[in-house]
Amino acid sequence: MKAAAKTGTVKSRIKRGDQVVFIAGKEYNRYDNAGNRQPYRGKVIAVDARNGKVKVEGAMMVKRHVKPMPQLNREGGIKEQEAWVNISNVALVDPETGKPTRVRYEFRDGKKVRVAKSGSVIEAAGSYKRVAKPKIDDEAPAAAPETDEEKDK
């Protein structure tokens, strides 16, 4: 018997662009050089509310073998990317205290805002775009001098 497919969306209090910290799982048990546990902190780059999953920038890195597709101008090879993490393994970072917090909704000045336990408002990050790391080949060559005076220098 096949399980029924999930339909609709589930309200998530974690949005794309939020700063989160891991409270469980593999990334929770990261240790620094002194041997102290430092749970991973990062920005949310994607939210799948239907399945209750998030992707955090730089966390849960997995390797994917990609086949080259010359038609799409895509190179093949082994690519590293973030894996989906259960939303219960991360918590929003309180902007005031810097600690993991739960979120509630309140109406302030006629607007619905997210509020941390400390009472501080969690600002909407807006549209969060991931910044691609520059490749070695992408470095722009030094501009050539254009005028005769610049060439003489």
Short mmCIF file of C-alpha atoms in Angstrom, two decimals:
data_model
loop_
_atom_site.label_atom_id
_atom_site.label_comp_id
_atom_site.label_asym_id
_atom_site.label_seq_id
_atom_site.Cartn_x
_atom_site.Cartn_y
_atom_site.Cartn_z
CA MET A 1 0.00 0.00 0.00
CA LYS A 2 1.38 3.35 -1.03
CA ALA A 3 1.47 6.30 1.37
CA ALA A 4 -0.69 9.28 0.43
CA ALA A 5 1.26 12.18 -1.05
CA LYS A 6 1.40 15.31 1.07
CA THR A 7 -0.46 18.30 -0.29
CA GLY A 8 -0.55 21.92 0.77
CA THR A 9 2.04 23.81 2.77
CA VAL A 10 2.92 23.87 6.43
CA LYS A 11 3.55 27.19 8.16
CA SER A 12 7.23 27.52 9.01
CA ARG A 13 8.59 30.10 11.42
CA ILE A 14 12.03 29.89 9.84
CA LYS A 15 12.39 31.89 6.63
CA ARG A 16 15.03 32.07 3.93
CA GLY A 17 17.88 34.37 4.98
CA ASP A 18 17.43 33.77 8.73
CA GLN A 19 20.43 33.12 10.97
CA VAL A 20 20.04 29.68 12.59
CA VAL A 21 22.02 27.44 14.91
CA PHE A 22 21.96 23.65 15.02
CA ILE A 23 20.43 22.19 18.19
CA ALA A 24 20.67 18.51 17.18
CA GLY A 25 22.38 16.23 14.70
CA LYS A 26 25.79 16.07 13.07
CA GLU A 27 26.39 19.81 12.86
CA TYR A 28 25.48 20.25 16.55
CA ASN A 29 28.51 18.17 17.53
CA ARG A 30 31.16 20.33 15.86
CA TYR A 31 34.21 21.01 18.01
CA ASP A 32 36.73 23.85 17.82
CA ASN A 33 40.51 23.52 18.25
CA ALA A 34 40.25 23.88 22.04
CA GLY A 35 37.90 20.88 22.23
CA ASN A 36 34.78 22.91 23.03
CA ARG A 37 31.54 22.12 21.24
CA GLN A 38 30.56 24.90 18.82
CA PRO A 39 27.26 24.11 17.08
CA TYR A 40 27.27 25.33 13.50
CA ARG A 41 25.61 28.69 12.74
CA GLY A 42 24.63 29.80 9.27
CA LYS A 43 22.06 31.39 6.99
CA VAL A 44 19.09 29.50 5.63
CA ILE A 45 19.34 29.30 1.84
CA ALA A 46 16.16 27.26 1.17
CA VAL A 47 13.03 26.18 3.05
CA ASP A 48 10.82 23.22 2.11
CA ALA A 49 7.81 23.85 4.34
CA ARG A 50 5.82 20.96 2.91
CA ASN A 51 8.41 18.38 4.03
CA GLY A 52 9.66 20.36 7.04
CA LYS A 53 13.24 20.72 5.79
CA VAL A 54 15.77 23.54 5.42
CA LYS A 55 19.17 24.03 3.77
CA VAL A 56 21.78 25.93 5.74
CA GLU A 57 24.71 27.57 3.97
CA GLY A 58 27.90 25.56 4.53
CA ALA A 59 26.27 22.84 6.67
CA MET A 60 25.64 19.15 5.93
CA MET A 61 27.84 19.21 2.82
CA VAL A 62 27.39 16.19 0.54
CA LYS A 63 29.09 15.22 -2.70
CA ARG A 64 27.06 14.72 -5.85
CA HIS A 65 28.38 13.12 -9.03
CA VAL A 66 27.19 15.26 -11.93
CA LYS A 67 27.21 14.01 -15.50
CA PRO A 68 28.42 16.55 -18.06
CA MET A 69 25.81 18.01 -20.41
CA PRO A 70 27.42 19.95 -23.28
CA GLN A 71 23.97 21.08 -24.52
CA LEU A 72 23.42 22.99 -21.27
CA ASN A 73 27.09 24.02 -21.05
CA ARG A 74 27.38 22.09 -17.76
CA GLU A 75 30.62 20.49 -16.66
CA GLY A 76 30.70 17.11 -15.04
CA GLY A 77 32.53 16.08 -11.90
CA ILE A 78 32.02 15.82 -8.19
CA LYS A 79 30.19 18.84 -6.77
CA GLU A 80 29.73 19.68 -3.10
CA GLN A 81 26.35 21.03 -2.04
CA GLU A 82 24.21 21.42 1.06
CA ALA A 83 21.81 18.63 2.00
CA TRP A 84 18.32 19.11 3.40
CA VAL A 85 18.09 19.11 7.21
CA ASN A 86 15.01 18.52 9.32
CA ILE A 87 13.66 21.83 10.55
CA SER A 88 13.53 20.45 14.12
CA ASN A 89 17.35 20.27 14.14
CA VAL A 90 17.79 24.03 13.83
CA ALA A 91 16.63 26.99 15.90
CA LEU A 92 16.50 30.67 15.09
CA VAL A 93 19.23 32.81 16.67
CA ASP A 94 17.92 35.54 18.97
CA PRO A 95 19.27 38.85 17.61
CA GLU A 96 19.60 40.27 21.15
CA THR A 97 21.25 37.40 23.03
CA GLY A 98 22.73 35.31 20.21
CA LYS A 99 21.24 32.13 21.67
CA PRO A 100 18.75 29.67 20.13
CA THR A 101 15.17 30.82 20.57
CA ARG A 102 11.59 29.98 19.74
CA VAL A 103 9.46 32.38 17.76
CA ARG A 104 5.98 33.78 18.28
CA TYR A 105 3.93 36.14 16.15
CA GLU A 106 2.61 39.47 17.40
CA PHE A 107 0.90 42.48 15.88
CA ARG A 108 2.99 45.62 16.40
CA ASP A 109 2.06 48.93 14.78
CA GLY A 110 -0.56 47.12 12.69
CA LYS A 111 1.99 44.69 11.23
CA LYS A 112 2.45 41.00 11.97
CA VAL A 113 6.04 40.45 13.13
CA ARG A 114 8.09 37.56 14.45
CA VAL A 115 9.22 38.02 18.04
CA ALA A 116 11.94 36.08 19.90
CA LYS A 117 11.64 35.01 23.54
CA SER A 118 13.70 38.03 24.63
CA GLY A 119 11.02 40.27 23.12
CA SER A 120 13.17 41.53 20.24
CA VAL A 121 11.66 41.65 16.76
CA ILE A 122 13.23 39.33 14.20
CA GLU A 123 13.58 41.38 11.04
CA ALA A 124 12.61 39.82 7.71
CA ALA A 125 15.77 39.13 5.75
CA GLY A 126 14.09 40.00 2.46
CA SER A 127 15.28 38.15 -0.59
CA TYR A 128 18.41 36.26 0.30
CA LYS A 129 20.67 35.48 -2.64
CA ARG A 130 23.61 33.18 -2.19
CA VAL A 131 26.91 34.77 -3.23
CA ALA A 132 28.87 32.48 -5.53
CA LYS A 133 32.51 31.99 -4.64
CA PRO A 134 34.74 33.36 -7.40
CA LYS A 135 36.54 30.67 -9.36
CA ILE A 136 40.20 30.98 -10.19
CA ASP A 137 39.38 31.18 -13.92
CA ASP A 138 36.87 34.01 -13.35
CA GLU A 139 39.44 36.53 -12.11
CA ALA A 140 39.40 39.53 -14.40
CA PRO A 141 42.74 40.34 -16.07
CA ALA A 142 44.33 43.68 -15.28
CA ALA A 143 42.99 46.46 -17.49
CA ALA A 144 45.36 47.46 -20.28
CA PRO A 145 46.42 51.14 -20.40
CA GLU A 146 44.31 52.97 -22.96
CA THR A 147 46.11 56.22 -23.65
CA ASP A 148 49.69 56.94 -24.70
CA GLU A 149 50.30 58.88 -21.48
CA GLU A 150 49.35 55.87 -19.34
CA LYS A 151 51.61 53.61 -21.46
CA ASP A 152 54.63 55.85 -20.80
CA LYS A 153 54.23 55.57 -17.02
#
